[in-house]
mmCIF file of C-alpha atoms in Angstrom:
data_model
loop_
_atom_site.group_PDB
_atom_site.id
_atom_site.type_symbol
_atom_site.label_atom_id
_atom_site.label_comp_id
_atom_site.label_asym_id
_atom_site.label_seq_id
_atom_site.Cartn_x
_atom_site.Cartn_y
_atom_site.Cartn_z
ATOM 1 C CA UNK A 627 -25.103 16.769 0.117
ATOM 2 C CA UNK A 628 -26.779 14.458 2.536
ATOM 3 C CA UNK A 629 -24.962 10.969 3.408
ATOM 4 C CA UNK A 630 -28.049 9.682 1.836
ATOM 5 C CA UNK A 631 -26.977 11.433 -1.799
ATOM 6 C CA UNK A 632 -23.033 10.726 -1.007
ATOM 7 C CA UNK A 633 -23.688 7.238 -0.696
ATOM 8 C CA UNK A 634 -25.917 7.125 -4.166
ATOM 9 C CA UNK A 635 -22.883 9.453 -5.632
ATOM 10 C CA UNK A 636 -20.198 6.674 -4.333
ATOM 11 C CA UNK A 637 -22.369 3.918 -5.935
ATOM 12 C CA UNK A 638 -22.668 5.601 -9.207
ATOM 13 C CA UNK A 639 -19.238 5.649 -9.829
ATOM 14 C CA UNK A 640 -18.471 2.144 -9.676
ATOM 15 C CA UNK A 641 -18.175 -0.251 -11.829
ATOM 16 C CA UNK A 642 -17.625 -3.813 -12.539
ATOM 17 C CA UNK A 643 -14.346 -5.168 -11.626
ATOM 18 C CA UNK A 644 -11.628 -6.179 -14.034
ATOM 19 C CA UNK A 645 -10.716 -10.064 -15.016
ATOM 20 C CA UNK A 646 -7.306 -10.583 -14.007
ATOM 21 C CA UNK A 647 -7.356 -13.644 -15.768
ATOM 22 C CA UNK A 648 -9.291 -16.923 -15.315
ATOM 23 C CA UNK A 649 -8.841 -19.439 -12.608
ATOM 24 C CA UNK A 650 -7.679 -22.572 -12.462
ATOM 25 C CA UNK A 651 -9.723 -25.124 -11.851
ATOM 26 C CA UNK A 652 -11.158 -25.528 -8.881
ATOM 27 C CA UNK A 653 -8.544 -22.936 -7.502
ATOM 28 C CA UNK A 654 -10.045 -19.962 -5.567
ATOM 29 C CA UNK A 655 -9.679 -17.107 -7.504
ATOM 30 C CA UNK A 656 -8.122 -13.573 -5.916
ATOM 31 C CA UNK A 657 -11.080 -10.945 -5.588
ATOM 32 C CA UNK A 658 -9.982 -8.309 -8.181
ATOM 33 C CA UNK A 659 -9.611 -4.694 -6.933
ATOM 34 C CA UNK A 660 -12.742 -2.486 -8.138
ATOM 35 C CA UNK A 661 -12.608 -0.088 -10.817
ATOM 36 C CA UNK A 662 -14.533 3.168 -10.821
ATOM 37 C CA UNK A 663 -15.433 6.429 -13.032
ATOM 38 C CA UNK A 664 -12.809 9.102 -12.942
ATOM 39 C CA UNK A 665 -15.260 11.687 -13.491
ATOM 40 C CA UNK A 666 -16.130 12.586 -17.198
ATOM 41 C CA UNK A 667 -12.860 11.408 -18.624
ATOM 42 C CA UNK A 668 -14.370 8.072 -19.875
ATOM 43 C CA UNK A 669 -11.281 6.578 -17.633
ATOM 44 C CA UNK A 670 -11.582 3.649 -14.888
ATOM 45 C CA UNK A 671 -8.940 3.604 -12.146
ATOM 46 C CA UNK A 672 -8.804 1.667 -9.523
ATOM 47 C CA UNK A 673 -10.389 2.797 -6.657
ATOM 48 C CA UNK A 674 -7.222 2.630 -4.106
ATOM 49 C CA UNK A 675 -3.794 3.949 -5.772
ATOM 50 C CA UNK A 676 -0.109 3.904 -4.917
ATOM 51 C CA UNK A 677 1.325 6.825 -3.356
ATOM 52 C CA UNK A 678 4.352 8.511 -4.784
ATOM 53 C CA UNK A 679 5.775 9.633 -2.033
ATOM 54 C CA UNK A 680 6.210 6.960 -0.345
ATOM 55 C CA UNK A 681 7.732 4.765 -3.267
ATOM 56 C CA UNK A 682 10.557 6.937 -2.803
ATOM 57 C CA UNK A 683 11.890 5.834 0.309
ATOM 58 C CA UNK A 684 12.944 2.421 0.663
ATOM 59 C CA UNK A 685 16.488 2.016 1.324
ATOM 60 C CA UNK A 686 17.076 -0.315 -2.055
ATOM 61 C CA UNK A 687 15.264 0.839 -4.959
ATOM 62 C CA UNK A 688 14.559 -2.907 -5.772
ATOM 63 C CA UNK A 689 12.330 -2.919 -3.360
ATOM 64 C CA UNK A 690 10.589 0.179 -4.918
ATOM 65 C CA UNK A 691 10.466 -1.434 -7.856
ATOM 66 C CA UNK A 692 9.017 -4.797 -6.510
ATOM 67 C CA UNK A 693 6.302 -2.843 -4.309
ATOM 68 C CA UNK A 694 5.138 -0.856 -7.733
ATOM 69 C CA UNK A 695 4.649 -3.990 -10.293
ATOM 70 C CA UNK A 696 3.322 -6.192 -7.199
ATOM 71 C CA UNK A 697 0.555 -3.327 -6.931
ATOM 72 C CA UNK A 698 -0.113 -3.145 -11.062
ATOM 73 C CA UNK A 699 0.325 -7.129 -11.203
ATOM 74 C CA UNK A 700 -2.553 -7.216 -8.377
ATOM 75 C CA UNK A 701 -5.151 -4.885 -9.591
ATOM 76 C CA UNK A 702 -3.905 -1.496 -8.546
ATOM 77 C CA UNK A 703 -3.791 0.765 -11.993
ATOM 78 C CA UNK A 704 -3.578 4.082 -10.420
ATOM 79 C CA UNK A 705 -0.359 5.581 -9.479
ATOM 80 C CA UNK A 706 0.756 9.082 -7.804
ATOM 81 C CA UNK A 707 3.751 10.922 -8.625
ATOM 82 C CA UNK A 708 5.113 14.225 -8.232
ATOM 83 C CA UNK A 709 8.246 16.128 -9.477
ATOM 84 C CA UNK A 710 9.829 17.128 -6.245
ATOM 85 C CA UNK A 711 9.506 13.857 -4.395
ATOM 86 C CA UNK A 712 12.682 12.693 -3.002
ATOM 87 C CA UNK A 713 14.390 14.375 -5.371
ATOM 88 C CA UNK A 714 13.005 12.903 -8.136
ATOM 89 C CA UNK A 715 13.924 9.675 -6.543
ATOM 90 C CA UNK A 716 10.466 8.167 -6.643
ATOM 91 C CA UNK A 717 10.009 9.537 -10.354
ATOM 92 C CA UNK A 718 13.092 7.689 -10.810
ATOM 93 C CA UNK A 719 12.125 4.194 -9.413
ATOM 94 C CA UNK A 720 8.459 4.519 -10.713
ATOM 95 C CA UNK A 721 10.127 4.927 -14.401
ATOM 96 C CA UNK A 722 12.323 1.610 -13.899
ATOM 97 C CA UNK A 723 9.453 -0.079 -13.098
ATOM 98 C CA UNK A 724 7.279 0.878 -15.980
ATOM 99 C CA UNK A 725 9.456 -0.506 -17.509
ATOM 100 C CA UNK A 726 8.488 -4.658 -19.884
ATOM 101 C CA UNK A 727 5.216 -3.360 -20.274
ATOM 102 C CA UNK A 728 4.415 -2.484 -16.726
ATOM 103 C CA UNK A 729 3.700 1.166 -18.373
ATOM 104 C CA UNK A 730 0.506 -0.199 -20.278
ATOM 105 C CA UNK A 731 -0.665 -1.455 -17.050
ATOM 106 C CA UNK A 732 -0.920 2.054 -15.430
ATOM 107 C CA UNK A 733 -2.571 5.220 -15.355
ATOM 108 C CA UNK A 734 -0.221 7.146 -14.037
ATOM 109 C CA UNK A 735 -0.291 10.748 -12.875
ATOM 110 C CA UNK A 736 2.553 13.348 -11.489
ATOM 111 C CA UNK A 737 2.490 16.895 -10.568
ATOM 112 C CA UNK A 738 4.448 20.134 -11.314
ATOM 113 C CA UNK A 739 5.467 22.799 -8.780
ATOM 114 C CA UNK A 740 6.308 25.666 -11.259
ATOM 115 C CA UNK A 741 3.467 28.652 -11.390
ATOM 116 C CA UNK A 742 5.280 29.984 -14.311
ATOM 117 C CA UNK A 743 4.815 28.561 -18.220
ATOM 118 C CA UNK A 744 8.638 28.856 -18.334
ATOM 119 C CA UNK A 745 9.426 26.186 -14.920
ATOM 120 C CA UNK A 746 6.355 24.189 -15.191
ATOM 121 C CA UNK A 747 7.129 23.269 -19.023
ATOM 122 C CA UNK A 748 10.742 22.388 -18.054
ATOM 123 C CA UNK A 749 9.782 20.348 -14.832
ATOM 124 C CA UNK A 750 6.970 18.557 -17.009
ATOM 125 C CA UNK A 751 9.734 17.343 -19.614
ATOM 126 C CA UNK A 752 12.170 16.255 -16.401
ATOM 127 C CA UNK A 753 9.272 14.178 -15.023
ATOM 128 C CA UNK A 754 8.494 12.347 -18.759
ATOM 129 C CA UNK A 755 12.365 11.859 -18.466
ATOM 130 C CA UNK A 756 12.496 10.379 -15.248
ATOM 131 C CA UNK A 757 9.335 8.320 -15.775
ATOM 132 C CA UNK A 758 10.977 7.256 -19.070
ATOM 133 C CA UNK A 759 7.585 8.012 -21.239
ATOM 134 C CA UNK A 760 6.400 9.968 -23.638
ATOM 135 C CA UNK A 761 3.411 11.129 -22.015
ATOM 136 C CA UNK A 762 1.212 10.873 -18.687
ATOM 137 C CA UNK A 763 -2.017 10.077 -18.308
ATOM 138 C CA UNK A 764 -2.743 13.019 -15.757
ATOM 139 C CA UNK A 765 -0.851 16.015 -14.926
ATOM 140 C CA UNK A 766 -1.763 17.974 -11.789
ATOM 141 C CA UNK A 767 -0.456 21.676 -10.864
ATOM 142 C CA UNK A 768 1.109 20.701 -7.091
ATOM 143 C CA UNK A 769 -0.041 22.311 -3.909
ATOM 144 C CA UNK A 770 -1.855 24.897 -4.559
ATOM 145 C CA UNK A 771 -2.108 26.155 -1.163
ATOM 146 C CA UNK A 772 -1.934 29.800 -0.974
ATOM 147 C CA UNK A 773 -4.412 32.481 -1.587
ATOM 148 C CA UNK A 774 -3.036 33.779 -5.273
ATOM 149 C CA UNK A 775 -1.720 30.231 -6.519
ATOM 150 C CA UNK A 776 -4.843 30.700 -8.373
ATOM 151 C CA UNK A 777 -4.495 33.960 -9.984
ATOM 152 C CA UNK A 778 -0.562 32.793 -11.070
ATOM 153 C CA UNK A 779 -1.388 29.412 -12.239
ATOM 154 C CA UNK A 780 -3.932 31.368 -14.851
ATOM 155 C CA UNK A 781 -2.057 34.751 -15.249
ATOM 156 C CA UNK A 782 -0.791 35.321 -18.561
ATOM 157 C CA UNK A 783 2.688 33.250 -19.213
ATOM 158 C CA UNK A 784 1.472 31.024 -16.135
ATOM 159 C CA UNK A 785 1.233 27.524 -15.126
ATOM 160 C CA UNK A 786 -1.526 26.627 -16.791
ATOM 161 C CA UNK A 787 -0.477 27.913 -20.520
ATOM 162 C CA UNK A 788 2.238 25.148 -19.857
ATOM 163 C CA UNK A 789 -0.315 22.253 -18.783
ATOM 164 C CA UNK A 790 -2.467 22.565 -21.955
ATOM 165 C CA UNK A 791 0.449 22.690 -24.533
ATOM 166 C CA UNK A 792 1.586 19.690 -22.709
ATOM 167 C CA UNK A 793 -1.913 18.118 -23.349
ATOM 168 C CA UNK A 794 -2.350 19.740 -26.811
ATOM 169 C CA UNK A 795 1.990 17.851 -27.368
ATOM 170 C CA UNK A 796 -0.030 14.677 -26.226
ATOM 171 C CA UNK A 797 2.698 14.737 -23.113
ATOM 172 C CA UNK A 798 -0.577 14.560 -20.719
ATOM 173 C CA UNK A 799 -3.936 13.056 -21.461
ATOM 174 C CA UNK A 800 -5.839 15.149 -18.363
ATOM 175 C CA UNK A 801 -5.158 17.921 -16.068
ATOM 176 C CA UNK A 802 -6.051 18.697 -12.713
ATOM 177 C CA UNK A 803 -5.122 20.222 -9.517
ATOM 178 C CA UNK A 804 -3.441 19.586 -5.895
ATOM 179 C CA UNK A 805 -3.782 20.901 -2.791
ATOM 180 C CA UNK A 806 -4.226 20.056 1.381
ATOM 181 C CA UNK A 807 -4.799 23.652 3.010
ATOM 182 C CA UNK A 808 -7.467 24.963 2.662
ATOM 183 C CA UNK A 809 -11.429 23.970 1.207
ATOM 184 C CA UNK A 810 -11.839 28.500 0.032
ATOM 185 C CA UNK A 811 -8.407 28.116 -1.948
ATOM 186 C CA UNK A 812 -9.533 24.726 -3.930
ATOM 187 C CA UNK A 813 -13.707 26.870 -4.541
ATOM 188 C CA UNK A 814 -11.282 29.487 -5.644
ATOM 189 C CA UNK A 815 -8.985 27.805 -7.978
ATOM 190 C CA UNK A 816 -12.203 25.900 -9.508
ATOM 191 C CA UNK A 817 -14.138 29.384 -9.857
ATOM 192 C CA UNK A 818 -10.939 31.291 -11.658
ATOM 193 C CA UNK A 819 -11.010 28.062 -13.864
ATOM 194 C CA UNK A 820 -14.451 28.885 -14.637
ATOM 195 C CA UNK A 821 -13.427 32.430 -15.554
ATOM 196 C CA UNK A 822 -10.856 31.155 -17.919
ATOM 197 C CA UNK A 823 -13.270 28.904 -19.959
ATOM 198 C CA UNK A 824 -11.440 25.784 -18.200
ATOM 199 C CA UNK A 825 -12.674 22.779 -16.648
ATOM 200 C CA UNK A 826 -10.320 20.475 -14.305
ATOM 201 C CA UNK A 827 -10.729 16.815 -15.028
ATOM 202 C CA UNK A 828 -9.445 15.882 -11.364
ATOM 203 C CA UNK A 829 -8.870 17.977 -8.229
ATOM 204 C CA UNK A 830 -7.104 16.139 -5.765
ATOM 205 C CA UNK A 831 -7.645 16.854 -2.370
ATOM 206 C CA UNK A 832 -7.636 15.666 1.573
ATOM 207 C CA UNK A 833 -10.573 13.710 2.929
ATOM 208 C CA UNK A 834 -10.334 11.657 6.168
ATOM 209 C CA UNK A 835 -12.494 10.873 8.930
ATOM 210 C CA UNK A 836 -11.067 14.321 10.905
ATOM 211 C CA UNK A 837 -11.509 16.429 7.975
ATOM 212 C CA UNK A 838 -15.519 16.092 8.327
ATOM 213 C CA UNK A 839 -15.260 18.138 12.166
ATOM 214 C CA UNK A 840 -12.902 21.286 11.072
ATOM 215 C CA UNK A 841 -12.334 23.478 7.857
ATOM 216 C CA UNK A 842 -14.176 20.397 5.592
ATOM 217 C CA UNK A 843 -12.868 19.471 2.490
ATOM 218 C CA UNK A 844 -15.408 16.938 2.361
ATOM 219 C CA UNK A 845 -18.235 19.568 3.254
ATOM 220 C CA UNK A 846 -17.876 22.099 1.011
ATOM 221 C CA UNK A 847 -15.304 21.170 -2.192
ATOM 222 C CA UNK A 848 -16.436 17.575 -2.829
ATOM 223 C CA UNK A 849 -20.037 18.172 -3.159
ATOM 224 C CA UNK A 850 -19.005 20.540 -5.591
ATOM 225 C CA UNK A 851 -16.673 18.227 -7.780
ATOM 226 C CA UNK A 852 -19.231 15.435 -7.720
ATOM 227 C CA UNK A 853 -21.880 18.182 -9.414
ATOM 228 C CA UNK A 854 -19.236 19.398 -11.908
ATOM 229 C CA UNK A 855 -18.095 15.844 -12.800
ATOM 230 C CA UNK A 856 -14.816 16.152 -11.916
ATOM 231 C CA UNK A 857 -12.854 13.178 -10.780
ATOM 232 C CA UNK A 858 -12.186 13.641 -6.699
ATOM 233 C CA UNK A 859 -8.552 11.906 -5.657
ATOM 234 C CA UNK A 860 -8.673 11.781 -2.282
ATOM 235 C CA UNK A 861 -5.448 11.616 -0.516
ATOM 236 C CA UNK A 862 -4.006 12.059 3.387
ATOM 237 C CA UNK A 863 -6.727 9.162 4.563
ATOM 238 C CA UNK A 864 -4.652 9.301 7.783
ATOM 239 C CA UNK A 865 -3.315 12.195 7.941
ATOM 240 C CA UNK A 866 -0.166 10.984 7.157
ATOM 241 C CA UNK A 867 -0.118 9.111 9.639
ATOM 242 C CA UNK A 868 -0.900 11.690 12.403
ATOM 243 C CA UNK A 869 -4.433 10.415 11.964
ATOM 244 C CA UNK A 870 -3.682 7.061 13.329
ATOM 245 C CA UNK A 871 -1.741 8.788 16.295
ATOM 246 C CA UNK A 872 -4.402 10.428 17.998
ATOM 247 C CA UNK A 873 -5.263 6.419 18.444
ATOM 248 C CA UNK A 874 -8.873 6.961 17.882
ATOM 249 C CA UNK A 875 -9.567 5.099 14.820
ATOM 250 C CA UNK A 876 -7.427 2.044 12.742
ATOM 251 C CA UNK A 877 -6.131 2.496 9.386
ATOM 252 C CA UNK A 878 -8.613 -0.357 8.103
ATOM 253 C CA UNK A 879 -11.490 2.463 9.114
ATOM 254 C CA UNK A 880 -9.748 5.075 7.768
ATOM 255 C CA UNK A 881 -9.665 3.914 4.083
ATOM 256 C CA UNK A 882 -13.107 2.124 4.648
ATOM 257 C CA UNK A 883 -13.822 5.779 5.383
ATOM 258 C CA UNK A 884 -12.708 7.552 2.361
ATOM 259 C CA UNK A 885 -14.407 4.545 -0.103
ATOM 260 C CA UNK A 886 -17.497 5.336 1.354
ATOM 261 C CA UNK A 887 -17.216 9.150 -0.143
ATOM 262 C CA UNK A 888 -17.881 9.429 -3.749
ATOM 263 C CA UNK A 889 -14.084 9.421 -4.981
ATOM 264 C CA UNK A 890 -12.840 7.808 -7.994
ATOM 265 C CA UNK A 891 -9.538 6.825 -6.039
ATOM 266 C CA UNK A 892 -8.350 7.074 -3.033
ATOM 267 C CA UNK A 893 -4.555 7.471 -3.195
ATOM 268 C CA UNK A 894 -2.604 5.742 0.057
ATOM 269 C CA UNK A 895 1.119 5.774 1.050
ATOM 270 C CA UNK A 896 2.669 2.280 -0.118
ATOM 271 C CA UNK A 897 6.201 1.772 1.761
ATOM 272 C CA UNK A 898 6.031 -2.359 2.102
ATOM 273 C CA UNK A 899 4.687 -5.229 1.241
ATOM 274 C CA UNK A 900 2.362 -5.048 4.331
ATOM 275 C CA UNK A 901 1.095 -1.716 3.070
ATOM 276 C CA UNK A 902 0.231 -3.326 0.097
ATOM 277 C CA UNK A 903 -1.808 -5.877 1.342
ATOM 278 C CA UNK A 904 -3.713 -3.333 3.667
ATOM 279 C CA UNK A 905 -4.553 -1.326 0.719
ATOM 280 C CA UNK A 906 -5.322 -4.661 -1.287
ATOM 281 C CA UNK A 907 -7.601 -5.991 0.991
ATOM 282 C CA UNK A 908 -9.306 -2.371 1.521
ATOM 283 C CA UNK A 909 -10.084 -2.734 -1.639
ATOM 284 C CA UNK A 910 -11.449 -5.853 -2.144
ATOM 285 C CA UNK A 911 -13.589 -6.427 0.826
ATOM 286 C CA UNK A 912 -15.093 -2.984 0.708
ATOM 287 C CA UNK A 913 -18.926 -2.618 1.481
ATOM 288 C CA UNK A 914 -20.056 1.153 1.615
ATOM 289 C CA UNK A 915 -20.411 1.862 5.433
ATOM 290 C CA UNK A 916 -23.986 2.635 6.996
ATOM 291 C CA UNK A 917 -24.980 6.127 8.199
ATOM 292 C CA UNK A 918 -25.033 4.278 11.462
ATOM 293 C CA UNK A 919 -21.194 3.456 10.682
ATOM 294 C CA UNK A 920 -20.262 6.797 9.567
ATOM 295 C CA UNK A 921 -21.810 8.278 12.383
ATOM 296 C CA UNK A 922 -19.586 6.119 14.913
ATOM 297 C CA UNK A 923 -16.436 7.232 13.470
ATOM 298 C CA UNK A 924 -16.987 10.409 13.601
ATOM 299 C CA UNK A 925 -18.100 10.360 17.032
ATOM 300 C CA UNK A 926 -14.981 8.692 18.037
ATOM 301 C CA UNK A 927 -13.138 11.265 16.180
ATOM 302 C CA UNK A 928 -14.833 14.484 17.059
ATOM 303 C CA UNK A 929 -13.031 15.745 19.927
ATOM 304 C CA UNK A 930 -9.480 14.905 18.695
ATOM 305 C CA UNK A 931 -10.445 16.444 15.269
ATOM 306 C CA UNK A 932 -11.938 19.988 16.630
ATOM 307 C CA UNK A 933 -9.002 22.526 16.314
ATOM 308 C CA UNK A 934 -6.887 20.228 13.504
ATOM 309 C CA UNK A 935 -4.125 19.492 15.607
ATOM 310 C CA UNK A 936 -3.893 15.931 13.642
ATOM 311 C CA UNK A 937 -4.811 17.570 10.181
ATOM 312 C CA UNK A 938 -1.170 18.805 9.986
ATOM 313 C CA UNK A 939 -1.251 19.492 6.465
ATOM 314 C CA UNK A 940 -3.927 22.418 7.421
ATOM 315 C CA UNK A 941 -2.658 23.805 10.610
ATOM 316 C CA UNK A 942 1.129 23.871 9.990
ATOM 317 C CA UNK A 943 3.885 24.021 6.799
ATOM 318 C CA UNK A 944 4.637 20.435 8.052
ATOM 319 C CA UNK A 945 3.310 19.289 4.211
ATOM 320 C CA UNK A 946 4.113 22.395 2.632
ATOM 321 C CA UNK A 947 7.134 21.571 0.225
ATOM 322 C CA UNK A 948 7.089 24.262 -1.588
ATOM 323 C CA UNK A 949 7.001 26.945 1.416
ATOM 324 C CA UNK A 950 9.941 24.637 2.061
ATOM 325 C CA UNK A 951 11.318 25.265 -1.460
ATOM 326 C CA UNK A 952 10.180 28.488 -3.169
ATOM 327 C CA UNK A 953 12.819 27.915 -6.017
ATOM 328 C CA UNK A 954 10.471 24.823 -7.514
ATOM 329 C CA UNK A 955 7.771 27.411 -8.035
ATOM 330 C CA UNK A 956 9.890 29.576 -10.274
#
């Protein structure tokens, strides 16, 4: 796709923010954060999303708790989860939160590490437990990162068997699919779908402004999911934050960056109340950049980006919990 059709892509899938509520009078009112299209699911999300990972970390889980309803009270629906963070820990915290209502405010996704029906069924029910609800509005199969994740996650008695009673239970309202390695393992995961009679709704998936020079996610999967109509989640917007080390672009650019792409959401660690507001103001003041724009960051970024020394998550197990863990597969 040219930047041309990317751009028209991006435009198409948004859509009119939400009312948070009217003003007072003669008050200025709080831009609202935009909604778009995730995919074909009928679903609007907001376009930037909390982080799971992250929301795991603070010292006091009050302040986990704070960070997650300040985000839903301000216009930020979407929120990322995953089984094996922190032990559960952000699971945890996220599920306290959701808690006087905050859950109808959300649409809130978590992933599964196990490749077998057996583990993935049992970590699905943990994570409804922790979350403390009866279902999930997306569930993702986590890091699928190595050559024959594919061929387990569809193999008789695997992953995937689990995912769709899950959905068919009404534990999960969409499914989808995770991974950071490599752009042939996500084409190959989407093509062995195909094989099954299977369509993802989401594949979530790194794009950043580094990602466009080596092994491109952005080059060669998201053209693909933007065809397909498959909602594109794009995480690791700075690398995490090894992005924003190599000191060639801010993190302001970065998710101005990644809004530009046609995404439905892109997902962004959320450790303070500072975070917040970066992400809340990304949000709110975005204008799609100009091929002149796009070209500049990448410029800046091409020499640091050529053999993926800052793109960790591809060149190293740095990311790679489950390499890390093999027991969570199963």
């Amino acid at each position: 796709m040219t930047r041309k059709e990317f751009l028209a892509a991006t435009l198409s899938l948004m859509v009119a923010p939400p009312v948070l509520g009217a003003a007072p009078a003669k008050a200025k009112s709080t831009p609202a954060v935009p909604r778009r299209k995730l995919g074909r699911t009928g679903q609007e999300v907001s376009c930037v999303g909390l982080g799971g990972f992250h929301i795991g970390k603070q010292k006091d889980e009050s302040e986990s708790i704070t960070l997650i309803r300040g985000a839903l009270d301000q216009g930020i629906n979407f929120l990322d989860n995953c089984w094996d963070y922190n032990d559960g820990k952000s699971e945890e915290r996220m599920g306290k939160a959701l808690r006087d209502g905050y859950r109808a405010k959300a649409f809130l996704m978590t992933k599964i590490d196990g490749r077998d029906k057996k583990t993935a069924a049992k970590q699905i029910d943990e994570s409804l437990q922790r979350l403390q609800t009866d279902h999930v509005d997306l569930l993702q199969l986590h890091e699928v990162i190595r050559d024959n994740d594919p061929d387990k996650a569809f193999a008789e008695g695997g992953a995937i068997e689990a995912m769709k009673d899950a959905q068919k239970a009404g534990k999960a309202r969409f499914l989808g699919f995770t991974g950071h390695k490599s752009p042939d393992i996500h084409l190959k995961m989407l093509e062995t779908a195909k094989q099954h009679g299977f369509r993802f709704d989401t594949v979530q998936l790194p794009l950043n402004v580094m990602d466009a020079h080596f092994n491109s996610f952005e080059k060669r999967v998201l053209p693909v999911l933007v065809k397909e109509g498959i909602g594109v989640l794009a995480m690791k917007s700075m690398g995490d934050p090894f992005i924003l080390d190599s000191k060639t672009v801010t993190a302001p650019e970065c998710l101005r960056y990644n809004l530009s792409l046609p995404v439905s959401v892109v997902i962004t660690g959320i450790d303070s109340q500072e975070r917040l507001q970066q992400a809340l103001t990304a949000a709110r003041t975005f204008k799609p950049l100009s091929e002149k724009d796009v070209q500049a960051l990448l410029a800046k970024t091409k020499d640091a980006a050529k053999d993926g020394a800052f793109e960790k998550y591809k060149t190293s197990h740095h990311f790679d919990g489950t390499v890390q863990n093999p027991q969570w597969l199963g």
